[in-house]
Coordinates of C-alpha atoms and ligand atoms in Angstrom, one line a residue:
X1 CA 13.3 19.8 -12.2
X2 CA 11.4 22.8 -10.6
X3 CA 12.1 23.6 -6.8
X4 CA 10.7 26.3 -4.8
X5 CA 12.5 27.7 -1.7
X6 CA 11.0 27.5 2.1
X7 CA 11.6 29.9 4.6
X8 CA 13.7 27.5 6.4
X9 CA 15.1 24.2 5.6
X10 CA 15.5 22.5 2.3
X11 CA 13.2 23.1 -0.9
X12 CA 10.1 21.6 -2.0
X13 CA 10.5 19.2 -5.1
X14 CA 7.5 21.0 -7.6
X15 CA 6.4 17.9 -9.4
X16 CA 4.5 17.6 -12.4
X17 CA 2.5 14.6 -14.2
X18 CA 4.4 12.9 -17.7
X19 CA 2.0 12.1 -20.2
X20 CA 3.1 11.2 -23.4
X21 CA 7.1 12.1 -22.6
X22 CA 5.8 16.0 -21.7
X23 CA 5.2 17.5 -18.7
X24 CA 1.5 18.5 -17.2
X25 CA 0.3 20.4 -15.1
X26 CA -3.2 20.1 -13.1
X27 CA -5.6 22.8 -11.8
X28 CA -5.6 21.2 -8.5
X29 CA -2.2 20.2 -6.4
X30 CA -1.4 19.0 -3.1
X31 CA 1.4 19.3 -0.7
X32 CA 3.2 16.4 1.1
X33 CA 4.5 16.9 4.3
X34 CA 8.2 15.5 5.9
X35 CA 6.6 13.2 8.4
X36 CA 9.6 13.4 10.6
X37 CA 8.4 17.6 10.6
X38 CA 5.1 18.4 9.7
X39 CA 6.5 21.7 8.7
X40 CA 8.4 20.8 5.8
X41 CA 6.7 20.8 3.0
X42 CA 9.1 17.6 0.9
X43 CA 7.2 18.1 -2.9
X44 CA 4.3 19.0 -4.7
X45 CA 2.6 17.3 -7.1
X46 CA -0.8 17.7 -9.5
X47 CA -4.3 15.8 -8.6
X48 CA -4.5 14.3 -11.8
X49 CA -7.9 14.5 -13.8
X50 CA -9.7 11.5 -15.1
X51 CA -9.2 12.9 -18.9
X52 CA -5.7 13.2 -18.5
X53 CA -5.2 9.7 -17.1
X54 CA -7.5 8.6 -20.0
X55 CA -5.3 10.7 -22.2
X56 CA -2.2 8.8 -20.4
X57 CA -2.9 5.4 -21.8
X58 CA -3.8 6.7 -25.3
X59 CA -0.7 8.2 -25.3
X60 CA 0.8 4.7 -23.5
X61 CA -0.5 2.6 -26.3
X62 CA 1.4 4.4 -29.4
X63 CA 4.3 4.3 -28.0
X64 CA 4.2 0.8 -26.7
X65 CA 4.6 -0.4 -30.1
X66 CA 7.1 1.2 -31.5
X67 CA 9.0 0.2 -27.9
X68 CA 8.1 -3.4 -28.5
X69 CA 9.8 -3.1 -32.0
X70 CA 13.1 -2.4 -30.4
X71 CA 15.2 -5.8 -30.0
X72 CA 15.3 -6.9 -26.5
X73 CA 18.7 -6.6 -25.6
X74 CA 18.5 -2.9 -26.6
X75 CA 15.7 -2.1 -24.6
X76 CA 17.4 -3.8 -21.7
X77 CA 20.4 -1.0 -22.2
X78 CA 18.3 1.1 -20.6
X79 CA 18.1 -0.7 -17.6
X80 CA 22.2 -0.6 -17.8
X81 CA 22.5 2.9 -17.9
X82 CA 19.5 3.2 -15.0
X83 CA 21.4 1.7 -13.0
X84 CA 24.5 3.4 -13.6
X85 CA 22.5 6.5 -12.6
X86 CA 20.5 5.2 -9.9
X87 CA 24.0 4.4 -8.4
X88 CA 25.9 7.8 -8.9
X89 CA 23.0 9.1 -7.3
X90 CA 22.6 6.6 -4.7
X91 CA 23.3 9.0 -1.5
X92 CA 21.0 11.9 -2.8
X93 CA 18.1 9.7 -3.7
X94 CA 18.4 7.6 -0.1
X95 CA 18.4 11.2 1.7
X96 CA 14.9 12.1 -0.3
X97 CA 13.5 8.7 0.5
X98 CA 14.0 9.0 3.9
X99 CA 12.7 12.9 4.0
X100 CA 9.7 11.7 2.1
X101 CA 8.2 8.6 3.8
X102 CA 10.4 8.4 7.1
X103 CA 12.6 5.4 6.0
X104 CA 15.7 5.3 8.0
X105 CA 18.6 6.4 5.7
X106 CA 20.5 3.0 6.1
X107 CA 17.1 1.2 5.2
X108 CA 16.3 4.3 2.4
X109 CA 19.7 3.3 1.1
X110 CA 18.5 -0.8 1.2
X111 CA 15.5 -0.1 -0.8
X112 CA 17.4 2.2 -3.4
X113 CA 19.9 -0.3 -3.7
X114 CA 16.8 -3.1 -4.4
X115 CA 16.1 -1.1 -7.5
X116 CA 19.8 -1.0 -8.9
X117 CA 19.8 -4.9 -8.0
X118 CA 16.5 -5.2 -10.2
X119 CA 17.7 -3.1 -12.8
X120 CA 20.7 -5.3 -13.2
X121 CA 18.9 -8.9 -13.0
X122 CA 16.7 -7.6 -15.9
X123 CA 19.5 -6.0 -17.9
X124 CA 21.1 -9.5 -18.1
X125 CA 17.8 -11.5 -19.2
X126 CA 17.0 -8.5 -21.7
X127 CA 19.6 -10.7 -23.5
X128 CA 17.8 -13.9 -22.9
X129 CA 13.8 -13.4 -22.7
X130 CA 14.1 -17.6 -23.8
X131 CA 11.3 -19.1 -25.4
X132 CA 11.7 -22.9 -26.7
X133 CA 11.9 -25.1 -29.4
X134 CA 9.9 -27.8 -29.2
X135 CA 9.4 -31.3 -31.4
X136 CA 7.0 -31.8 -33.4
X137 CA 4.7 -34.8 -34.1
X138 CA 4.9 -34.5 -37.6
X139 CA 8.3 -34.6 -40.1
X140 CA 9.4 -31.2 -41.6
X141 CA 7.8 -29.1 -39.3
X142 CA 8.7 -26.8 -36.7
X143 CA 7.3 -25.7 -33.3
X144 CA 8.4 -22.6 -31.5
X145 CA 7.3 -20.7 -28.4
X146 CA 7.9 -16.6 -27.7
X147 CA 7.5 -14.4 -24.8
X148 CA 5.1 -11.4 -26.1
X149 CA 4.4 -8.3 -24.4
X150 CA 0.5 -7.6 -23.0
X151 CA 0.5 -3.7 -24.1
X152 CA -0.2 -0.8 -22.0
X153 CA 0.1 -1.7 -18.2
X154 CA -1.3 0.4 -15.4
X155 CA 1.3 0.8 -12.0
X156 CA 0.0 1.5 -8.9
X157 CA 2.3 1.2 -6.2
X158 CA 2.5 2.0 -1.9
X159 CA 4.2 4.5 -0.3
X160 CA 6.7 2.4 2.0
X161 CA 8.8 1.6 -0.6
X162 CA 8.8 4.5 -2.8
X163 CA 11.5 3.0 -5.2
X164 CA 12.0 -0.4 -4.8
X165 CA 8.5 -2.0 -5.2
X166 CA 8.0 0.2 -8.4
X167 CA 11.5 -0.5 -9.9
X168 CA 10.0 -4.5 -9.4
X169 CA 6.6 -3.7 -11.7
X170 CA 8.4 -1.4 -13.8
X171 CA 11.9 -2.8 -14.9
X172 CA 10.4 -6.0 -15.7
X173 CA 7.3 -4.4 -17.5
X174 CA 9.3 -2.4 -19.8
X175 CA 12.2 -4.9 -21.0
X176 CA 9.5 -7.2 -21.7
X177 CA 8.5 -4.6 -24.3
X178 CA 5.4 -2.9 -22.6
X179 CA 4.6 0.3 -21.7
X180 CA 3.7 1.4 -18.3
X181 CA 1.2 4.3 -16.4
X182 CA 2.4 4.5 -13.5
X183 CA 0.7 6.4 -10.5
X184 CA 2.4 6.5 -7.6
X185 CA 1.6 6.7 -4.0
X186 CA 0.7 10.2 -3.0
X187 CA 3.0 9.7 0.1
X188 CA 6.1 9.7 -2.4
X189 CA 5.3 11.5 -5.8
X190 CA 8.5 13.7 -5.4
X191 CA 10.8 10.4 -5.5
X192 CA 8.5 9.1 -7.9
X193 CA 9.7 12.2 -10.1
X194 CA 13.4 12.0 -10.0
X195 CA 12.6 8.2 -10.4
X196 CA 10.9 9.1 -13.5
X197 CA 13.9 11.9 -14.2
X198 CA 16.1 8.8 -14.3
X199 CA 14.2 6.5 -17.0
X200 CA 14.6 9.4 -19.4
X201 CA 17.9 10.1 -18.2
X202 CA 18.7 6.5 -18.8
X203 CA 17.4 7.0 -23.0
X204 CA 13.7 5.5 -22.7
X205 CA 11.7 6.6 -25.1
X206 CA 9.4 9.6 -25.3
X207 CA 5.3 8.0 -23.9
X208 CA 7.0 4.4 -23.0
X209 CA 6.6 5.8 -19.1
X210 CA 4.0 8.5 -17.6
X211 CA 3.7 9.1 -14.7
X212 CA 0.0 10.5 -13.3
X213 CA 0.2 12.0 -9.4
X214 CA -2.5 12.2 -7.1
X215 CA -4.5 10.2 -4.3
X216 CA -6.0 6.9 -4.3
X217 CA -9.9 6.4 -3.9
X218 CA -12.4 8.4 -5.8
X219 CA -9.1 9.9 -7.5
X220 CA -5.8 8.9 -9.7
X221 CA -5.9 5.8 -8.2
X222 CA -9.3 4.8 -8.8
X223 CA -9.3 6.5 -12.4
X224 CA -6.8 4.8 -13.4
X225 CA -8.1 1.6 -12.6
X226 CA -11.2 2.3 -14.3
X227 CA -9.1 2.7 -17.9
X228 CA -9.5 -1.0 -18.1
X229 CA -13.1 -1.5 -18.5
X230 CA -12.4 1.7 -21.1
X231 CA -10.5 -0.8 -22.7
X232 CA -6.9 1.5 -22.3
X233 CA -5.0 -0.6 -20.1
X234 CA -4.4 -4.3 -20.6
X235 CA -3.2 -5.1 -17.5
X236 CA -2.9 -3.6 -13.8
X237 CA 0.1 -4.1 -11.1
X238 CA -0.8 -3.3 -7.5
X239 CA 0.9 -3.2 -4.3
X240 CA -1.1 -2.1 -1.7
X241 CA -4.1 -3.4 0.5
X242 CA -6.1 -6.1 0.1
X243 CA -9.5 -3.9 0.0
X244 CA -8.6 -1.8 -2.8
X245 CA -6.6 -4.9 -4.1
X246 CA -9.9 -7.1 -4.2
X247 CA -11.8 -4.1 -6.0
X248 CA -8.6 -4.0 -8.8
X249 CA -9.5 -7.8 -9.5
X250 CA -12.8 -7.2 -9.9
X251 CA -12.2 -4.7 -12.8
X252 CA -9.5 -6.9 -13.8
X253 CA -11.6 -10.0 -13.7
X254 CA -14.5 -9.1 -15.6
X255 CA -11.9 -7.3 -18.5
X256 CA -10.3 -10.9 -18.7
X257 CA -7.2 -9.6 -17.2
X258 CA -5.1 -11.3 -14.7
X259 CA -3.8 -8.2 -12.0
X260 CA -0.6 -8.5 -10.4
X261 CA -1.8 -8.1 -7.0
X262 CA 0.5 -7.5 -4.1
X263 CA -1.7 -7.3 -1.0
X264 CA -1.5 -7.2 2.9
X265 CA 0.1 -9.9 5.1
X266 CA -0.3 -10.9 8.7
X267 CA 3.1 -12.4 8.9
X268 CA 4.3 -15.3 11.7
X269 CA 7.5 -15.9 13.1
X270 CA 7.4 -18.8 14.8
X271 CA 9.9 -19.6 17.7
X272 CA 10.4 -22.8 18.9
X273 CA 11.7 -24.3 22.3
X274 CA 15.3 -25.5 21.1
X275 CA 15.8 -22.0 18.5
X276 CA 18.7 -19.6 19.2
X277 CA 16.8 -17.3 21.5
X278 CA 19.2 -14.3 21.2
X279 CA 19.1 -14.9 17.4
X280 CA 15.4 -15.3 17.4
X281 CA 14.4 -12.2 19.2
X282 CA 17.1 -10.6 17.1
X283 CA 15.3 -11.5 14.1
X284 CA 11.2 -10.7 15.9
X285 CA 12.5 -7.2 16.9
X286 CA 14.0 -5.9 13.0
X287 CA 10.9 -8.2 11.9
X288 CA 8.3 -6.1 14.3
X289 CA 9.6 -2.8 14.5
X290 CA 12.2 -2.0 11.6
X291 CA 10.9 0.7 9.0
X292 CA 8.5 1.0 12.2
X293 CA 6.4 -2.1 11.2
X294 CA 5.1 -0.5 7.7
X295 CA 6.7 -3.4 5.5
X296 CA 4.3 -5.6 3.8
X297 CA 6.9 -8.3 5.3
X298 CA 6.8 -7.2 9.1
X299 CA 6.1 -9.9 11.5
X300 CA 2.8 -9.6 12.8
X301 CA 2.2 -12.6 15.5
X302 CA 4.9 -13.9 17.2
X303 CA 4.3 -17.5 17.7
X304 CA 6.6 -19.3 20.4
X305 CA 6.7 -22.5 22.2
X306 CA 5.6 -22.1 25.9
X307 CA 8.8 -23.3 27.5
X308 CA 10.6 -20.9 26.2
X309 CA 8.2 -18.1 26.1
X310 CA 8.9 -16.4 29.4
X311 CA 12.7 -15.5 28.4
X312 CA 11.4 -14.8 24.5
X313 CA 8.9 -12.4 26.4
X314 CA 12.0 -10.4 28.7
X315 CA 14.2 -10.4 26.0
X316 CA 11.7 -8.6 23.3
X317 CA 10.8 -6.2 25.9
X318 CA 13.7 -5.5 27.2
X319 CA 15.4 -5.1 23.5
X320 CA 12.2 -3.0 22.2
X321 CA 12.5 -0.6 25.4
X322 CA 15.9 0.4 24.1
X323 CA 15.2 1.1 20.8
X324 CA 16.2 4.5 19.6
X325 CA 13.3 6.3 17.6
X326 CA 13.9 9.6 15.7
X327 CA 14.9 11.4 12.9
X328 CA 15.7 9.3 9.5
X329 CA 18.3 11.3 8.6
X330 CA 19.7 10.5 11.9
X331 CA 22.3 7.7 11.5
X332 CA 21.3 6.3 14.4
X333 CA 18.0 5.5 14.9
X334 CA 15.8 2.2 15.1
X335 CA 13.3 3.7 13.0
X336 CA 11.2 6.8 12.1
X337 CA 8.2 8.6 11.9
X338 CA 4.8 6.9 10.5
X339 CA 4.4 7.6 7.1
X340 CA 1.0 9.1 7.3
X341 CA -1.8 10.4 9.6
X342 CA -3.8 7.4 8.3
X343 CA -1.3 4.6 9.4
X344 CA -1.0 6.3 12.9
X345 CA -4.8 6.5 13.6
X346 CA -5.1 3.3 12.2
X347 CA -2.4 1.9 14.8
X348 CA -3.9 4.1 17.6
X349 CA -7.4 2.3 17.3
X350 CA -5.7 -1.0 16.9
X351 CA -4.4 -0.6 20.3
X352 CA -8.1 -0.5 21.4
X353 CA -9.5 -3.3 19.8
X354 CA -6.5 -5.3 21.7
X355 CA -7.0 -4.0 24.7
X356 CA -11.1 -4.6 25.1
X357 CA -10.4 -7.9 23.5
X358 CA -8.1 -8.8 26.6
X359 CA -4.5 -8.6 25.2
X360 CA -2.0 -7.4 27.8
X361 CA 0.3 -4.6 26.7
X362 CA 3.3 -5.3 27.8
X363 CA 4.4 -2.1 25.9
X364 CA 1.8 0.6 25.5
X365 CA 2.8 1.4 22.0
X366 CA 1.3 5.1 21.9
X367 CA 1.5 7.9 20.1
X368 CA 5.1 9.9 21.2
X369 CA 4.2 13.0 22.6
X370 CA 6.3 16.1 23.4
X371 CA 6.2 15.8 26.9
X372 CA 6.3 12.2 27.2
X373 CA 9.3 11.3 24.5
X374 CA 10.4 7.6 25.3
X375 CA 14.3 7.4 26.8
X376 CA 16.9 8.1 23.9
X377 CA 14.4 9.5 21.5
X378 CA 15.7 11.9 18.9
X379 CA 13.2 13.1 16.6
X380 CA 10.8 16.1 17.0
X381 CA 7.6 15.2 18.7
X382 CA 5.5 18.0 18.0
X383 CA 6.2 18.1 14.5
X384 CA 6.6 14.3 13.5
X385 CA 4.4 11.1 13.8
X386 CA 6.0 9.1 15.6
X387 CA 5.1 5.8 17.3
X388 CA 6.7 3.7 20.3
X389 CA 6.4 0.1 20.2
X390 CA 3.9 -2.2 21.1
X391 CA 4.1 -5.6 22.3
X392 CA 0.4 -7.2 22.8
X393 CA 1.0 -10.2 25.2
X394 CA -1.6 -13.2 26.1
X395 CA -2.8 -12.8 22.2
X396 CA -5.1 -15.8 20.9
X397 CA -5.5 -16.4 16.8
X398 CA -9.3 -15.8 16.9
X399 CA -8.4 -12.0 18.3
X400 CA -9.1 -9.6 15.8
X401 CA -5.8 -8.1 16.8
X402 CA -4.0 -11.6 15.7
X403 CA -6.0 -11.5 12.7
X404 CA -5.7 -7.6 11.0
X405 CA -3.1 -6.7 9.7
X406 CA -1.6 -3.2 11.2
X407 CA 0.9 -1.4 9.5
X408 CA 3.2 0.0 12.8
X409 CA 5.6 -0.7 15.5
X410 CA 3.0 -3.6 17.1
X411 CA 3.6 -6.9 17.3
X412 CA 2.0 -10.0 19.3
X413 CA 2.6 -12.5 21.5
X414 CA 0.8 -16.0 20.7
X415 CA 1.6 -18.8 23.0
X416 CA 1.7 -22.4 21.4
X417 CA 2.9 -26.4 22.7
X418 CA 5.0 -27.5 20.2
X419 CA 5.5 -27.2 16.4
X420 CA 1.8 -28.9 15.7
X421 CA 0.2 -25.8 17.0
X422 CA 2.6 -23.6 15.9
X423 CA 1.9 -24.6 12.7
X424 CA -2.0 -24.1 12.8
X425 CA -1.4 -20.7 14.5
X426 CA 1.0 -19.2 11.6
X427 CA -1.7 -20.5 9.2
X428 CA -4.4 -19.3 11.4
X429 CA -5.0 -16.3 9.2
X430 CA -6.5 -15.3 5.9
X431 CA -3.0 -14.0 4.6
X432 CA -0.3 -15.7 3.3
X433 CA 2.4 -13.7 2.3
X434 CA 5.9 -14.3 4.0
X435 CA 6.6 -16.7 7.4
X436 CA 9.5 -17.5 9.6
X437 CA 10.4 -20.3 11.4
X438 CA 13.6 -20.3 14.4
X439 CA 14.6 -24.0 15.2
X440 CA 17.9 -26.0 14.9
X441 CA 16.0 -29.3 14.1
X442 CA 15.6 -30.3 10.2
X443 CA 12.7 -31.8 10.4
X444 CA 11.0 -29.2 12.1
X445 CA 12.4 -26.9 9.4
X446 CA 10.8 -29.3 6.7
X447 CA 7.7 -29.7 8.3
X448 CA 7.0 -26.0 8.3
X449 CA 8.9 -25.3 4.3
X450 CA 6.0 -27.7 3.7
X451 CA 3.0 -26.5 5.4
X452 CA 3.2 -23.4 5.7
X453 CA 0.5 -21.8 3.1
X454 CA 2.7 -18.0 2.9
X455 CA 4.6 -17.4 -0.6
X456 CA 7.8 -16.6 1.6
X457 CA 9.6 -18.6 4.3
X458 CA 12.7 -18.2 6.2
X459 CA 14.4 -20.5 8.3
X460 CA 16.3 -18.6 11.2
X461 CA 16.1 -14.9 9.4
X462 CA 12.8 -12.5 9.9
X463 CA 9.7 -12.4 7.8
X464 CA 11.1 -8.9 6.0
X465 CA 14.4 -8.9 3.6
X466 CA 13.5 -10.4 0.5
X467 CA 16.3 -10.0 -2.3
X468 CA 15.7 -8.7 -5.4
X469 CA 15.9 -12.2 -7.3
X470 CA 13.6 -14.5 -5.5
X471 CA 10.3 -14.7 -6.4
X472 CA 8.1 -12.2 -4.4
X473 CA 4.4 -12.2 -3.3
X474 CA 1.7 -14.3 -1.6
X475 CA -1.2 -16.6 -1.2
X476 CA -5.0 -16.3 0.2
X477 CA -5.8 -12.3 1.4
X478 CA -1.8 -11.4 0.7
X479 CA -2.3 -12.1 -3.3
X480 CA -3.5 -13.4 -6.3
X481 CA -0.5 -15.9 -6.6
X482 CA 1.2 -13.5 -9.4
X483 CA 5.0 -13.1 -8.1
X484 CA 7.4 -10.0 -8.5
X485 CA 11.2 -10.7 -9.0
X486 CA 13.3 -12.5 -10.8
X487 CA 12.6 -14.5 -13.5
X488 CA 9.7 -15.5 -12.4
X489 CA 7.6 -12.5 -13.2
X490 CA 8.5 -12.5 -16.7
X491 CA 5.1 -14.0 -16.6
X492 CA 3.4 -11.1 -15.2
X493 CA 4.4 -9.1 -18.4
X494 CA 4.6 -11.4 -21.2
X495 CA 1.7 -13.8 -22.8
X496 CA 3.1 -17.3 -24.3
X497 CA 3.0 -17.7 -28.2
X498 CA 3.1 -20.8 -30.1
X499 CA 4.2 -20.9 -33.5
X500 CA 4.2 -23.8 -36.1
X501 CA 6.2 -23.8 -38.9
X502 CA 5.7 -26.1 -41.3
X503 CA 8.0 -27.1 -44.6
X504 CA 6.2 -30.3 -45.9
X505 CA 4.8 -28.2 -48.5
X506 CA 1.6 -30.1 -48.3
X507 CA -1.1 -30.4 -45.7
X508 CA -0.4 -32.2 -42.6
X509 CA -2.8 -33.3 -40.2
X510 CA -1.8 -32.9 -36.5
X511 CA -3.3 -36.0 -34.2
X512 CA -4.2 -37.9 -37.6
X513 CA -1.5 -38.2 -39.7
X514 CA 0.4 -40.1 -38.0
X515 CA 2.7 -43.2 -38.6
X516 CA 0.8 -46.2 -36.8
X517 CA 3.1 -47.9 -34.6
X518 CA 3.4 -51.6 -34.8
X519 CA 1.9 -54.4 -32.4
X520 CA 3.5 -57.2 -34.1
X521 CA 3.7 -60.6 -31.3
X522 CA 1.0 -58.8 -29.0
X523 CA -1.7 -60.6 -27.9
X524 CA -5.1 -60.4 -29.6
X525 CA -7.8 -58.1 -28.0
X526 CA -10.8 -59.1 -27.5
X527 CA -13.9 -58.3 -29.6
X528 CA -15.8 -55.8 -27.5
X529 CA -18.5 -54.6 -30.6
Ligands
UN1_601 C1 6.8 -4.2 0.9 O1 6.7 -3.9 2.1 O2 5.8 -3.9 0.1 O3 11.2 -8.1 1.8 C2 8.0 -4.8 0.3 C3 11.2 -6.9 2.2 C4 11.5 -5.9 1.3 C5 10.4 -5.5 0.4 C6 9.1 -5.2 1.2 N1 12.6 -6.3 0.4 O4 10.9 -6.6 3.4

């Protein structure tokens, strides 16, 4: 892989596209930017064409089917030896991660190890992929059910999760005997890369995986997407928001193609009156303001029970005060910078829209400036985008603050009476994707397993930490209600066939010839003609 030098600091990762297992090159590039240190100029990568992506999935469709000729189990080898490599190089990649998109190293390290845990759950069912056997009606005659591939599927994945969320569309997409595009998010093409550096590493064949850099809208992103109405892609996996989600099913839908869609989420943690406070706000704070609130997952409203809401409310403040915010390399820190400009103005004018709607800051939540660094901050203010919490008190569910979701350190306070409303309020949103629920009482626990409308729920843990085996994804404005993970998204990348085998050696009827079964001793019935 290609590095170039810079004046001071580490090197720049020069990326390229893969198309058809060889490198390209495009006329036009861009540069992405450390956004712990604007300075530092982390990898390059092309702006893909709309011919070369076209170009991409030609090339995607021959190989998929020689790659859907090789047996299962063999094809889930790879996976074995990604993983192997994914692990010797654990360390390195978590360091680039967190250089990259800002990702705490610890947390960098989590969401490296998310891929090696994928990897491994899909080695193992490389070596079951079950379909059934199933009776049939008739005598001497077989019936049979197999897990296909779909063909050439289109990746498009976010930026906060640079490894993990890919390795969830990929892995799976791959072993099922598919073959993937993939274009990343332009906030992480240079892990992307040595991702990509890995799969070949690992022995997958030549075209099975390219990988097409650039930006989203009006670009890779949105010519990509458009290969499925040019009939090149068969299928589309998305993580990202719920716009540019809704205008993926739209292609999707009228194509006949059911997207994976992995959208926003406006995620409730609900705290009620006889819940382990110091385990609750525990939970709201890693839930609010780890990986500085840009997880899909991150708790959004905090709903709690008005008895207990005035020590909730010193607690989280007092807790959210003393987080440390800084460099992601540093071992130390809460959390980092904000991945991009975009996320950071986005969460600038949020904190307007609370404050004219009449939510009380109880923490300002602004942008950290060089002169006025929070207490214990160690990151670079001038160079970096970083972001002090923000905790929005007095917060009603028909805000526009309650109702948006904003990816950043921000959270709100919602006060409810009892588990009825808390209930109402944690579904009081168009998204649906994960939930949270702190209570020692069973039947409250049960109450809200079964009401809640979000994909995800956890009982006394945060909204955020999904593992790599459960399935993943959400309901209303958070999805399409395809899941990620486990075995349940063998769906996603396999269509159902049904075979019949029959050795009568003569013509049988299904539905008509059939044995009649007896009704001797039963009553007559009467004459109706
Ligand atoms: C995302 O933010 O898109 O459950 C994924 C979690 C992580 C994945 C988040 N395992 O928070």
């Amino acid at each position: 892989m290609e590095t170039r030098a810079q004046p001071a600091g580490r090197p720049t990762l020069v990326t390229r596209n893969v198309i058809g297992g060889a490198p390209r090159d495009a006329a036009d590039r861009y540069e992405r930017r450390n956004p712990a240190n604007r300075d530092d100029v982390v990898s390059t990568a092309p702006l893909t064409p709309e011919a070369d992506l076209r170009e991409a999935c030609a090339r995607a469709r021959e190989a998929q089917r020689s790659w859907a000729r090789v047996p299962a189990p063999q094809r889930a080898g790879v996976l074995g030896r990604l993983a192997a490599l994914l692990r010797e190089r654990k360390e390195a990649l978590s360091r680039f991660v967190a250089r990259e998109v800002g990702k705490p190293l610890r947390e960098a390290r989590g969401s490296v190890q998310e891929a090696i845990d994928t990897a491994e759950f899909f080695q193992s069912e490389g070596r079951r992929l079950y379909g059934q056997t199933v009776p049939s009606e008739l005598p001497m005659k077989e019936l049979f059910t197999y897990r296909r591939p779909i063909g050439v599927v289109g990746v498009i994945t976010a930026g906060n999760f640079p490894i993990a969320v890919p390795s969830w569309k990929i892995i799976p997409a791959l072993l099922c005997g598919n073959s993937v595009v993939w274009k990343p998010s332009d906030d992480a093409p240079g892990t992307a890369a040595l991702f990509a550096e890995l799969w070949e590493r690992a022995g997958l064949p030549a075209g099975v995986l390219s990988v097409v850099h650039g930006r989203g809208g009006g670009c890779a992103g949105e010519h990509l997407a458009n290969q499925a109405d040019a009939g090149l892609l068969d299928k589309i996996s998305f993580t990202g928001s719920t716009a540019v989600g809704r205008r993926i099913g739209e292609i999707c839908g009228r194509n006949l193609q059911v997207p994976s869609l992995e959208l926003g989420g406006k995620n409730p943690l609900v705290i009620l009156a006889d819940a382990d406070l110091e385990l609750a706000v525990e939970g709201a704070l890693w839930a609010s303001f780890g990986t500085a609130g840009q997880r899909c997952t991150s708790a959004g409203n905090l709903i709690v029970d008005r008895r207990v809401l005035p020590t909730v409310r010193d607690l989280l403040v007092q807790r959210a005060s003393a987080l440390v915010i800084g460099d992601p390399l540093d071992e130390g820190v809460d959390y980092g910078p904000m991945i991009n400009q975009r996320f950071l103005e986005r969460w600038i004018e949020q904190r307007t829209i609370g404050v004219d709607e009449g939510a009380e800051p109880l923490l300002d939540g602004r942008r950290i400036a060089p002169d006025a660094a929070p207490a214990g901050f160690r990151g670079d203010a001038a160079r970096g985008l970083y972001a002090a919490p923000r905790i929005f008190d007095r917060v009603r569910m028909s805000m526009r603050v309650a109702q948006e979701e904003c990816f950043g350190p921000t959270v709100n306070l919602v006060e409810v009476d009892g588990l009825e409303e808390a209930i109402a309020a944690a579904n009081g949103t168009p998204y649906g994707l994960s939930s949270a629920i702190y209570t020692r009482d069973a039947g409250a626990m049960l109450r809200f397993k079964e009401e809640i409308r979000a994909g995800m729920t956890s009982v006394n843990n945060s909204t955020t930490g999904a593992e790599a085996h459960l399935p993943f994804g959400g309901n209303g404005w958070s999805g399409n209600g395809t899941r990620e993970s486990g075995i349940w998204v063998l769906d996603s990348y396999t269509r159902w066939q049904a075979v019949n085998v029959d050795l009568a050696g003569k013509l049988q009827k299904a539905q008509i010839d059939l044995a009649e079964a007896s009704a001797d001793g039963a009553p007559p019935w009467p004459d109706l003609a």
